[in-house]
Coordinates of C-alpha atoms and ligand atoms in Angstrom, one line a residue:
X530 CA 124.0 -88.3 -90.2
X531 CA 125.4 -90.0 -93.6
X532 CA 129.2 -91.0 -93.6
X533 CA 130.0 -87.6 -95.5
X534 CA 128.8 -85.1 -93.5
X535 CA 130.5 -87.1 -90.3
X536 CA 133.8 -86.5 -91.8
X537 CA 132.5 -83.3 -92.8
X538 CA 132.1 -82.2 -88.9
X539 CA 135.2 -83.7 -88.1
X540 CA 137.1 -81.3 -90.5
X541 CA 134.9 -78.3 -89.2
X542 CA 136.0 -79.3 -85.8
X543 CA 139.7 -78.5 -86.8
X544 CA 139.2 -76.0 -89.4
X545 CA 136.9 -74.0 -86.8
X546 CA 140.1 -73.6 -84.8
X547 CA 142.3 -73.2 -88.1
X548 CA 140.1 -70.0 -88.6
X549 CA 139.5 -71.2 -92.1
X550 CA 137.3 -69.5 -94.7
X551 CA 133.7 -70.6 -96.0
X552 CA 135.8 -70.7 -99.3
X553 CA 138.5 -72.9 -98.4
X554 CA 136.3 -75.2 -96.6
X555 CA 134.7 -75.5 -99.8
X556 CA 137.7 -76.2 -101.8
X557 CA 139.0 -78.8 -99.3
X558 CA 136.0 -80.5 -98.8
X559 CA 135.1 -81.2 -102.5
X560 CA 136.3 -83.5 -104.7
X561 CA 138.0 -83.3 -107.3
X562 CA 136.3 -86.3 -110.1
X563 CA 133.6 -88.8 -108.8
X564 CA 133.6 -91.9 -111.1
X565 CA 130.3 -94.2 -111.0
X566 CA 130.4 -96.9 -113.4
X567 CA 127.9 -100.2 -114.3
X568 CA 129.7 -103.2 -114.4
X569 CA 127.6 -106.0 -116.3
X570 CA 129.3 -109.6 -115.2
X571 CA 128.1 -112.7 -115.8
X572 CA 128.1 -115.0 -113.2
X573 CA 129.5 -118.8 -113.1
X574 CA 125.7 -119.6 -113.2
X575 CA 125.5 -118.2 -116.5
X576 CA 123.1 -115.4 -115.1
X577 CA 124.2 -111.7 -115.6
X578 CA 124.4 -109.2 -113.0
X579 CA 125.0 -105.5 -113.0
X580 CA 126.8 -103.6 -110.5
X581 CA 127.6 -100.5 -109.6
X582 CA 131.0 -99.5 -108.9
X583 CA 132.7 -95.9 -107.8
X584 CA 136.3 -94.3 -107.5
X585 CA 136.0 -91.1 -105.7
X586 CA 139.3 -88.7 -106.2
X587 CA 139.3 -86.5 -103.5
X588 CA 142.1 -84.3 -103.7
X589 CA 146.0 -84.6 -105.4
X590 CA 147.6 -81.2 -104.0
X591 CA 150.4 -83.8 -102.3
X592 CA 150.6 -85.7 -104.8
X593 CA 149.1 -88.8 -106.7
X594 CA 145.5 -89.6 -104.8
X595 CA 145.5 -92.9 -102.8
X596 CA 143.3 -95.4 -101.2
X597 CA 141.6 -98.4 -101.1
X598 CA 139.1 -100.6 -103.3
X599 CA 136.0 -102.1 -101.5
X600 CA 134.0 -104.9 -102.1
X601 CA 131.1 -104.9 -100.0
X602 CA 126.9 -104.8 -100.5
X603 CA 126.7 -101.8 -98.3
X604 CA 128.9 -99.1 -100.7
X605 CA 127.4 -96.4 -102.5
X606 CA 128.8 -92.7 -103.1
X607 CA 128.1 -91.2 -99.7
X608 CA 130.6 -93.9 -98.3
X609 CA 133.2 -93.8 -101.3
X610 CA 133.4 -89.9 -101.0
X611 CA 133.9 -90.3 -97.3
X612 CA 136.1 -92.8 -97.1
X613 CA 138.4 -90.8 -100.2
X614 CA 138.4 -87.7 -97.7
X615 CA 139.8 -89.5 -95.2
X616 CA 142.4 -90.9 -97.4
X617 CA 143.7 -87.0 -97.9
X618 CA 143.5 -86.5 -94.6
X619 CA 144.9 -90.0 -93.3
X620 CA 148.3 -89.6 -96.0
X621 CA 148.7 -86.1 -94.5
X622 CA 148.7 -86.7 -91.1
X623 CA 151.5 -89.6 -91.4
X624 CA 153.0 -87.3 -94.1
X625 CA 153.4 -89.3 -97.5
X626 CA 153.7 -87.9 -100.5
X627 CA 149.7 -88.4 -101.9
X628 CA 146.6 -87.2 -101.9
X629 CA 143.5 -89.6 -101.0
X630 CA 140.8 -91.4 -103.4
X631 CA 138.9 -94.6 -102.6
X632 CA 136.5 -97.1 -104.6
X633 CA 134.2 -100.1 -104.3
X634 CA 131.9 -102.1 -105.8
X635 CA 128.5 -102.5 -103.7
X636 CA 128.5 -106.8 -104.1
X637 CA 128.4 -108.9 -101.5
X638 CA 131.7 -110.9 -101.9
X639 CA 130.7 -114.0 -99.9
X640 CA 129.6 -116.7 -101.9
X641 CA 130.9 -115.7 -104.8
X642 CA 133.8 -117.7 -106.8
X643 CA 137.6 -116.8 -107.2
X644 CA 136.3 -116.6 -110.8
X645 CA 133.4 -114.2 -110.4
X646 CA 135.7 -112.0 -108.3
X647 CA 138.4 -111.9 -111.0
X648 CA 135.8 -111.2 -113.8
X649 CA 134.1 -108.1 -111.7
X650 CA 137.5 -106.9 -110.9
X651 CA 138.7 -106.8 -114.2
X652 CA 135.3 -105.4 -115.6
X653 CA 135.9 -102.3 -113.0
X654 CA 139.1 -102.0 -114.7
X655 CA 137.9 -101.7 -117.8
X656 CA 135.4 -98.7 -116.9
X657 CA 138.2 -96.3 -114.8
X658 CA 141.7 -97.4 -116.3
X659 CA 141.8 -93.9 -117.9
X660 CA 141.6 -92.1 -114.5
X661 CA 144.5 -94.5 -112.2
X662 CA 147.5 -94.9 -112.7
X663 CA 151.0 -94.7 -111.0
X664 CA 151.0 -91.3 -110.8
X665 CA 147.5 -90.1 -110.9
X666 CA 145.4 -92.7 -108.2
X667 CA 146.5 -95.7 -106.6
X668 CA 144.5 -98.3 -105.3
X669 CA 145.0 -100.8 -103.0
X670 CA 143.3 -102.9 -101.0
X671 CA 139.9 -102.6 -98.3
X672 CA 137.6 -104.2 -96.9
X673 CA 136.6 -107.4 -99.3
X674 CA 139.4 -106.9 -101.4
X675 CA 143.1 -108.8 -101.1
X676 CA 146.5 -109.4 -102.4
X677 CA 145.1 -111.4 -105.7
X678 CA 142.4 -108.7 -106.6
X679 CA 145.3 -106.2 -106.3
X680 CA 147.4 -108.8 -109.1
X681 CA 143.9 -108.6 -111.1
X682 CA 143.9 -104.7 -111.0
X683 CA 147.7 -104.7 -112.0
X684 CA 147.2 -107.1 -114.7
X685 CA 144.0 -105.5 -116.1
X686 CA 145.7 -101.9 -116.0
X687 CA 148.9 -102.9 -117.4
X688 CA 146.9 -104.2 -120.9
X689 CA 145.6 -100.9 -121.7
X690 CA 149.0 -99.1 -120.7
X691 CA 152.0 -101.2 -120.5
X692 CA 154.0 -102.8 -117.4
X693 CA 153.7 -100.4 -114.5
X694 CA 153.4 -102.4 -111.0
X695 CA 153.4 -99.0 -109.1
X696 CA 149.4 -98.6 -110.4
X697 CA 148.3 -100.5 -107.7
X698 CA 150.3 -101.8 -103.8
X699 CA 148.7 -104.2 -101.6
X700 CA 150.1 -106.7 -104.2
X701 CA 151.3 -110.7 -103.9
X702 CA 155.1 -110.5 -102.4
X703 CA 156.0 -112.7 -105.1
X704 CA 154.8 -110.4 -107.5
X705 CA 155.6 -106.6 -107.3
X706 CA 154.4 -106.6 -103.6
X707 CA 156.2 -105.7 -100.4
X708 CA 157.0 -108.1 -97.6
X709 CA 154.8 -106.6 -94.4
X710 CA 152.0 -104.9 -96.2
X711 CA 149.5 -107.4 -95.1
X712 CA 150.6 -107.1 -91.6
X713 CA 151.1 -103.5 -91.7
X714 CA 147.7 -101.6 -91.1
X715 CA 147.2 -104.2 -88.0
X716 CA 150.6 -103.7 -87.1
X717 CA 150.7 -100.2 -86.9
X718 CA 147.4 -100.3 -85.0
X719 CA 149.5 -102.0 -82.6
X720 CA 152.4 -100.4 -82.1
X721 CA 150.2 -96.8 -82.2
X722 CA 148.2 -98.3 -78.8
X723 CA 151.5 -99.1 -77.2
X724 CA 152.1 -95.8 -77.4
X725 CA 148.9 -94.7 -76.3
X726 CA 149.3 -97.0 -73.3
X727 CA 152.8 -95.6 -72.2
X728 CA 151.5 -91.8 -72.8
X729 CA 149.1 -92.7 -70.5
X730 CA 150.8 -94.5 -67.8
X731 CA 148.6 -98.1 -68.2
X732 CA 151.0 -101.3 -68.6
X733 CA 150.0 -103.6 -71.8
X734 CA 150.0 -106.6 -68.7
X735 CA 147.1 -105.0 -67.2
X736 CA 145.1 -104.0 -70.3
X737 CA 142.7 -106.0 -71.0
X738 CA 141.3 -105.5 -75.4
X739 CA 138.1 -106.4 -77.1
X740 CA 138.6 -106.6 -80.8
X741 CA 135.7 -106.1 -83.4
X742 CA 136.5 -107.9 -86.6
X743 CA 138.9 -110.9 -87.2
X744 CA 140.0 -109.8 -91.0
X745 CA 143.4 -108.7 -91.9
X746 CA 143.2 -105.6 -89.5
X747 CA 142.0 -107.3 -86.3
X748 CA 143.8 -110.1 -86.8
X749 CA 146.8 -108.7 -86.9
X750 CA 146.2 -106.6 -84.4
X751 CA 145.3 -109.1 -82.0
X752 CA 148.4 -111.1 -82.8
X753 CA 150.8 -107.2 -82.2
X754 CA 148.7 -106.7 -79.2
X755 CA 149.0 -110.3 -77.4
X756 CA 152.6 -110.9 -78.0
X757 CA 153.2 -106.9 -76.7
X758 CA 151.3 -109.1 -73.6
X759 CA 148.1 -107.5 -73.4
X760 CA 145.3 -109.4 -72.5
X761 CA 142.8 -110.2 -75.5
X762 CA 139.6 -110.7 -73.8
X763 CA 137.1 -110.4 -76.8
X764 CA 137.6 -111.3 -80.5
X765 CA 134.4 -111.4 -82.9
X766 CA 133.6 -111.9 -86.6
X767 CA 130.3 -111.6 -88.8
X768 CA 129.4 -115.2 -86.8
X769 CA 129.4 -113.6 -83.5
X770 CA 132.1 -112.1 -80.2
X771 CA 133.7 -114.6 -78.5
X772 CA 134.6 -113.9 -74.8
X773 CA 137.0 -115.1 -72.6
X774 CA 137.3 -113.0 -69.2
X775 CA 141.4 -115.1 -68.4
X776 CA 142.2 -113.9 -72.3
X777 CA 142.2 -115.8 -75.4
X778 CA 144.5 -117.7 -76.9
X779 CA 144.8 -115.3 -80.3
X780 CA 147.4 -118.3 -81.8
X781 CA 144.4 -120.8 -81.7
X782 CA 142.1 -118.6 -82.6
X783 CA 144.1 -117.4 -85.6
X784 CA 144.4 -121.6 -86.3
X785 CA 140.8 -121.9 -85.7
X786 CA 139.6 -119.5 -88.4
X787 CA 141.9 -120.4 -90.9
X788 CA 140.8 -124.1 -90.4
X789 CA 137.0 -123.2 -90.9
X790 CA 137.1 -121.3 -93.7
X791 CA 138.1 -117.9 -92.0
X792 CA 135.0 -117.9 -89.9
X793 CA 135.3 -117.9 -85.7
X794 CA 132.0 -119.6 -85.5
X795 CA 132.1 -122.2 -82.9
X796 CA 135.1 -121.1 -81.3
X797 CA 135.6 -123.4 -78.0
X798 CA 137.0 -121.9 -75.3
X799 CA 134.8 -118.5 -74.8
X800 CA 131.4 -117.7 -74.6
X801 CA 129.3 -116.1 -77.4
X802 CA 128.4 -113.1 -77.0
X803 CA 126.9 -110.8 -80.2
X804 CA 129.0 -108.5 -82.0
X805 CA 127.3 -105.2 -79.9
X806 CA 127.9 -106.5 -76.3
X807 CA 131.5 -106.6 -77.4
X808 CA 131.6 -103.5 -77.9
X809 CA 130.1 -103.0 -74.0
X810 CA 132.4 -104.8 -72.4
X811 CA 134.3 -103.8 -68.9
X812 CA 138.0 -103.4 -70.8
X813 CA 140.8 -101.0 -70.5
X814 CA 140.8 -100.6 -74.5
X815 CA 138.1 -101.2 -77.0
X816 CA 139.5 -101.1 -80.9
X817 CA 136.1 -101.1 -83.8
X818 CA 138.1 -103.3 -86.6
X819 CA 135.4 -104.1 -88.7
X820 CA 132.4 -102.2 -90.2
X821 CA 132.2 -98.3 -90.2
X822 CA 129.5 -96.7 -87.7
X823 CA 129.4 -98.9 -85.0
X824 CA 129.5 -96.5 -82.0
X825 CA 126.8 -94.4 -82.1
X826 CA 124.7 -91.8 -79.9
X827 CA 122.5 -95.1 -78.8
X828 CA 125.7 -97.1 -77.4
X829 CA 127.7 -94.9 -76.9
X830 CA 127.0 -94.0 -73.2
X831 CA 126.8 -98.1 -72.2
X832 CA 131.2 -97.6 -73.6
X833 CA 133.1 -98.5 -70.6
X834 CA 136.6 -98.4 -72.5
X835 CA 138.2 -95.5 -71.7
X836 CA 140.3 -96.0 -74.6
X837 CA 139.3 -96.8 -77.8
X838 CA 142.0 -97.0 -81.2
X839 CA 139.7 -96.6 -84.4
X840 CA 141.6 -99.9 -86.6
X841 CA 138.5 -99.4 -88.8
X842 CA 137.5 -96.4 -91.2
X843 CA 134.9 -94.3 -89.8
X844 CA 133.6 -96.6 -86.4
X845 CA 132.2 -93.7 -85.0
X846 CA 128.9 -91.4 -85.5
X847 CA 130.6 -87.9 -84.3
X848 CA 127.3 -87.6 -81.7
X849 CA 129.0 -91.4 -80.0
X850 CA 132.3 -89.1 -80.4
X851 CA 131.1 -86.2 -78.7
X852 CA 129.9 -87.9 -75.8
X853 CA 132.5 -90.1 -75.4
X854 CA 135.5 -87.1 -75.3
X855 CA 133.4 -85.4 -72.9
X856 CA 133.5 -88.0 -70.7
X857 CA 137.2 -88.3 -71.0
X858 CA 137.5 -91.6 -73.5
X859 CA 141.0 -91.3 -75.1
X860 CA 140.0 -92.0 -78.9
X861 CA 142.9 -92.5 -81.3
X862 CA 141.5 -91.8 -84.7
X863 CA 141.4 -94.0 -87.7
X864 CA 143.1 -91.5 -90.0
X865 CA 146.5 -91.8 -87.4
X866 CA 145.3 -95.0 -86.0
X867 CA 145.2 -97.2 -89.3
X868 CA 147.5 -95.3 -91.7
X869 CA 150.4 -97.9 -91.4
X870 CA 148.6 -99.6 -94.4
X871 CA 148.7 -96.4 -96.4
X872 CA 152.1 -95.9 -95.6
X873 CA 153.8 -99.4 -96.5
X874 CA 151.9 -99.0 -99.5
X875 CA 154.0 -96.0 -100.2
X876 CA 157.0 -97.9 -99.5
X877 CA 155.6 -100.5 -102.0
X878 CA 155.1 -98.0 -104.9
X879 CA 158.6 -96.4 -104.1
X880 CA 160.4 -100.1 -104.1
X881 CA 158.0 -100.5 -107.7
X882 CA 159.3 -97.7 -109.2
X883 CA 163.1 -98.7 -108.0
X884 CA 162.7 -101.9 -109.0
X885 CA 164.1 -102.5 -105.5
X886 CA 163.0 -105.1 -102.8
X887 CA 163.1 -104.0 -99.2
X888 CA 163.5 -106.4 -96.5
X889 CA 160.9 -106.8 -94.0
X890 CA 163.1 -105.3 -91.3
X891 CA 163.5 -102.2 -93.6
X892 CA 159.8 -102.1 -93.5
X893 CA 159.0 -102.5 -90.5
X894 CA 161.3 -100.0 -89.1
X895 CA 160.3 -97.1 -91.6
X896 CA 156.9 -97.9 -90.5
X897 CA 157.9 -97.5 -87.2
X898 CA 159.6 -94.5 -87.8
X899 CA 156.7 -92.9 -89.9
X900 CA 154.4 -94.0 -87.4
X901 CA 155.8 -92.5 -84.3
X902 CA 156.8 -89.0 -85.4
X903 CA 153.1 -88.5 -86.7
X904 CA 152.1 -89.8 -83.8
X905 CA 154.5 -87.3 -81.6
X906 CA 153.3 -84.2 -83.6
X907 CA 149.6 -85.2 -83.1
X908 CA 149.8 -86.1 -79.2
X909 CA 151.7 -82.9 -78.5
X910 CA 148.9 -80.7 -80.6
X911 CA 146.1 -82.5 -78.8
X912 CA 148.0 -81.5 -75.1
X913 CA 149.0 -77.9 -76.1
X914 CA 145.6 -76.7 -77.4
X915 CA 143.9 -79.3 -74.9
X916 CA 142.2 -80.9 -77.8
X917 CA 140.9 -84.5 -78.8
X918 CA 143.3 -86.6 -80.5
X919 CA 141.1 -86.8 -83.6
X920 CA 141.1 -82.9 -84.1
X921 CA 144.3 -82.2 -83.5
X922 CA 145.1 -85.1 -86.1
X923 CA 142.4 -82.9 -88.7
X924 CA 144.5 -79.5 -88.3
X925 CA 147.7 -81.5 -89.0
X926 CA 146.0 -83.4 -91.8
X927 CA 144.4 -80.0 -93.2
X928 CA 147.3 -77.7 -92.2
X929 CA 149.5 -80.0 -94.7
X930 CA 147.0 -79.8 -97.4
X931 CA 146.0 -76.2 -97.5
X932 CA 149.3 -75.1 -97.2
X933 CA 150.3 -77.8 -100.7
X934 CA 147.0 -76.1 -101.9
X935 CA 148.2 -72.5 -101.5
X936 CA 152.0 -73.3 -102.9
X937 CA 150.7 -75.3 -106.2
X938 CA 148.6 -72.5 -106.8
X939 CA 144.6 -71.9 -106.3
X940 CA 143.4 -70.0 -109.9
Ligands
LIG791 N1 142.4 -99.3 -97.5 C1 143.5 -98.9 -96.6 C2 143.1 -97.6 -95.9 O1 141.9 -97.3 -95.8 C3 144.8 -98.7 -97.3 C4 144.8 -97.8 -98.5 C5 146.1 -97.8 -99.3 O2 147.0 -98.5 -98.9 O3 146.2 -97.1 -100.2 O4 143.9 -96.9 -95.4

């Protein structure tokens, strides 16, 4: 099954018991411009190299579409048009006032220079400048993409169109950014299991977590989760899972990546292990916070985690997701699970178009806030129409956007 027709059964799930029309199906599902542009860059090398890039605009009836920017060799327009649903579905559920959209370049980022970066972001810019813009489509940043590229995309934009920070969020602090947006989609990872936890009756002291992925997600995750004194068992990056059965040290490992160039490899203290048998590990909670599709029909019965948060976009094939409910795994979905990103880049582009600073305690709490009451009206749903998690987070998600569809207006 490709990446949009997984979302796509997700959103039949919850439209099946929303008694939704063939019609409006159709009208929620599509979206609404599909940009595919070729980037030519040279390279430091002196070699050129053309790329393809995409922004998918999935739908605005909320407001201004949002989402990410990806840098990674494995995009192409089945995974951009995914990911962009998700977006309208993710700002719904945690109810901000957008619609969803995501982009990416399909490069593989490492190895190349700070310069090269700059020079393909800017390029990208070049080709879709007409269709962002503070109050059209937002970006922000995703998987290969960071704070400076989001300075790039500001710069780059603001040529063609005049000063305007609140084009892109996921900016530098020092420069039109908010303090806890880098911490924030980790963060509220965090604080979302916690909650999980108590609603289930488990204490964080006796939950033991493997983590997938040691980027800005997991790491911050890790970091929420070990101070709220769970036990981090398993951490992993592209070099490999590191294990350690009394709990790792997430501090040292934090200092260990940063001091090897943001790579885990040869991490003391734990046994390697590969990036799968993480994933197959006897824990209490299991949280994908890397690459998309990583549960599947094939591991999915060898899961022992009866609770698993989705920090990543998309972890799961819907057959791994099937299975898994039906054998009672508690799944928190990625469009609840991660949306604390999303949603202090909200607070970002507010603060932008105040020309306001927050502190980090103002952010923090409104993400708390913002958080939790999603949270409430999705656990309740889920318990009163005995429900997963996931669709009962889909009817909220499409409730709010059929019903902004209907107001605004169809014809
Ligand atoms: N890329 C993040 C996501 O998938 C954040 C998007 C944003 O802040 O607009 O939710």
């Amino acid at each position: 099954m490709k990446s949009f027709e997984a979302v796509t059964h997700y959103f039949n799930q919850a439209a099946d018991q929303l008694e939704l029309t063939d019609n409006m199906r159709t009208l929620l599902l599509t979206s609404k411009r599909e940009v595919q542009v070729q980037i030519a860059v040279e390279m430091d090398n002196g070699e050129l190299q053309t790329l393809i890039g995409y922004r998918v605009q999935h739908d605005n009836s909320r407001g201004p579409m949002k989402g990410g920017l990806r840098f990674h060799h494995e995009v192409d327009l089945d995974e951009v048009r995914s990911l962009a649903s998700l977006m309208t579905w993710k700002t719904a559920v945690v109810n901000i006032p957008y619609g969803g959209a995501k982009g990416g370049v399909a490069v593989k980022v490492r190895g190349l220079s700070s310069r090269e970066l700059e020079r393909i972001t800017r390029k990208f810019i070049d080709e879709i400048h007409d269709v962002i813009g503070p109050d059209t489509d937002i970006p922000a940043p995703d998987m290969g993409t960071n704070a400076e590229v989001m300075a790039w995309i500001m710069n780059q934009h603001n040529k063609y169109h005049g000063f305007n920070p609140g084009v892109v969020t996921g900016k530098p602090v020092e420069h039109y950014g908010i303090p806890g947006r880098e911490e924030a989609t980790g963060r509220g990872v965090g604080l979302l299991t916690i909650k999980t936890l108590s609603r289930l009756g488990r204490k964080p002291q006796n939950t033991r977590v493997a983590i997938q992925g040691f980027g800005n997600v997991g790491t911050h995750t890790a970091k929420f989760l070990h101070e709220a004194e769970c036990k981090v068992v398993a951490i992993s990056d592209v070099s490999g899972a590191y294990f350690r059965q009394g709990g790792i040290n997430v501090g040292e490992a934090l200092r260990y990546s940063n001091e090897h160039e943001r790579s885990l490899a040869g991490f003391p203290d734990a046994d390697k292990i590969t990036n799968e048998q993480l994933l197959e590990l006897d824990v209490e909670l299991l949280i994908p916070a890397a690459l998309g599709g990583v549960i599947t029909a094939e591991n999915a019965p060898r899961i022992r985690a009866p609770i698993i948060v989705e920090a990543a976009n998309a972890p799961m094939r819907p057959e791994a997701d099937d299975l898994l409910y039906q054998q009672g795994t508690v799944i928190l979905p990625d469009i609840l699970a991660n949306a604390g990103g999303v949603t202090v880049s909200y607070f970002e582009w507010v603060q932008n178009r105040q020309y306001y600073q927050w502190s980090l305690d103002r952010v923090r709490q409104e993400l708390d806030r913002v958080l939790s009451s999603a949270f409430e009206e999705v656990w309740s749903l889920s318990q009163e129409k005995k429900i997963s998690l996931r669709t009962a987070a889909f009817i909220v998600g499409i409730g709010r956007v059929g019903r902004a569809t209907v107001l605004g207006g169809i014809t």
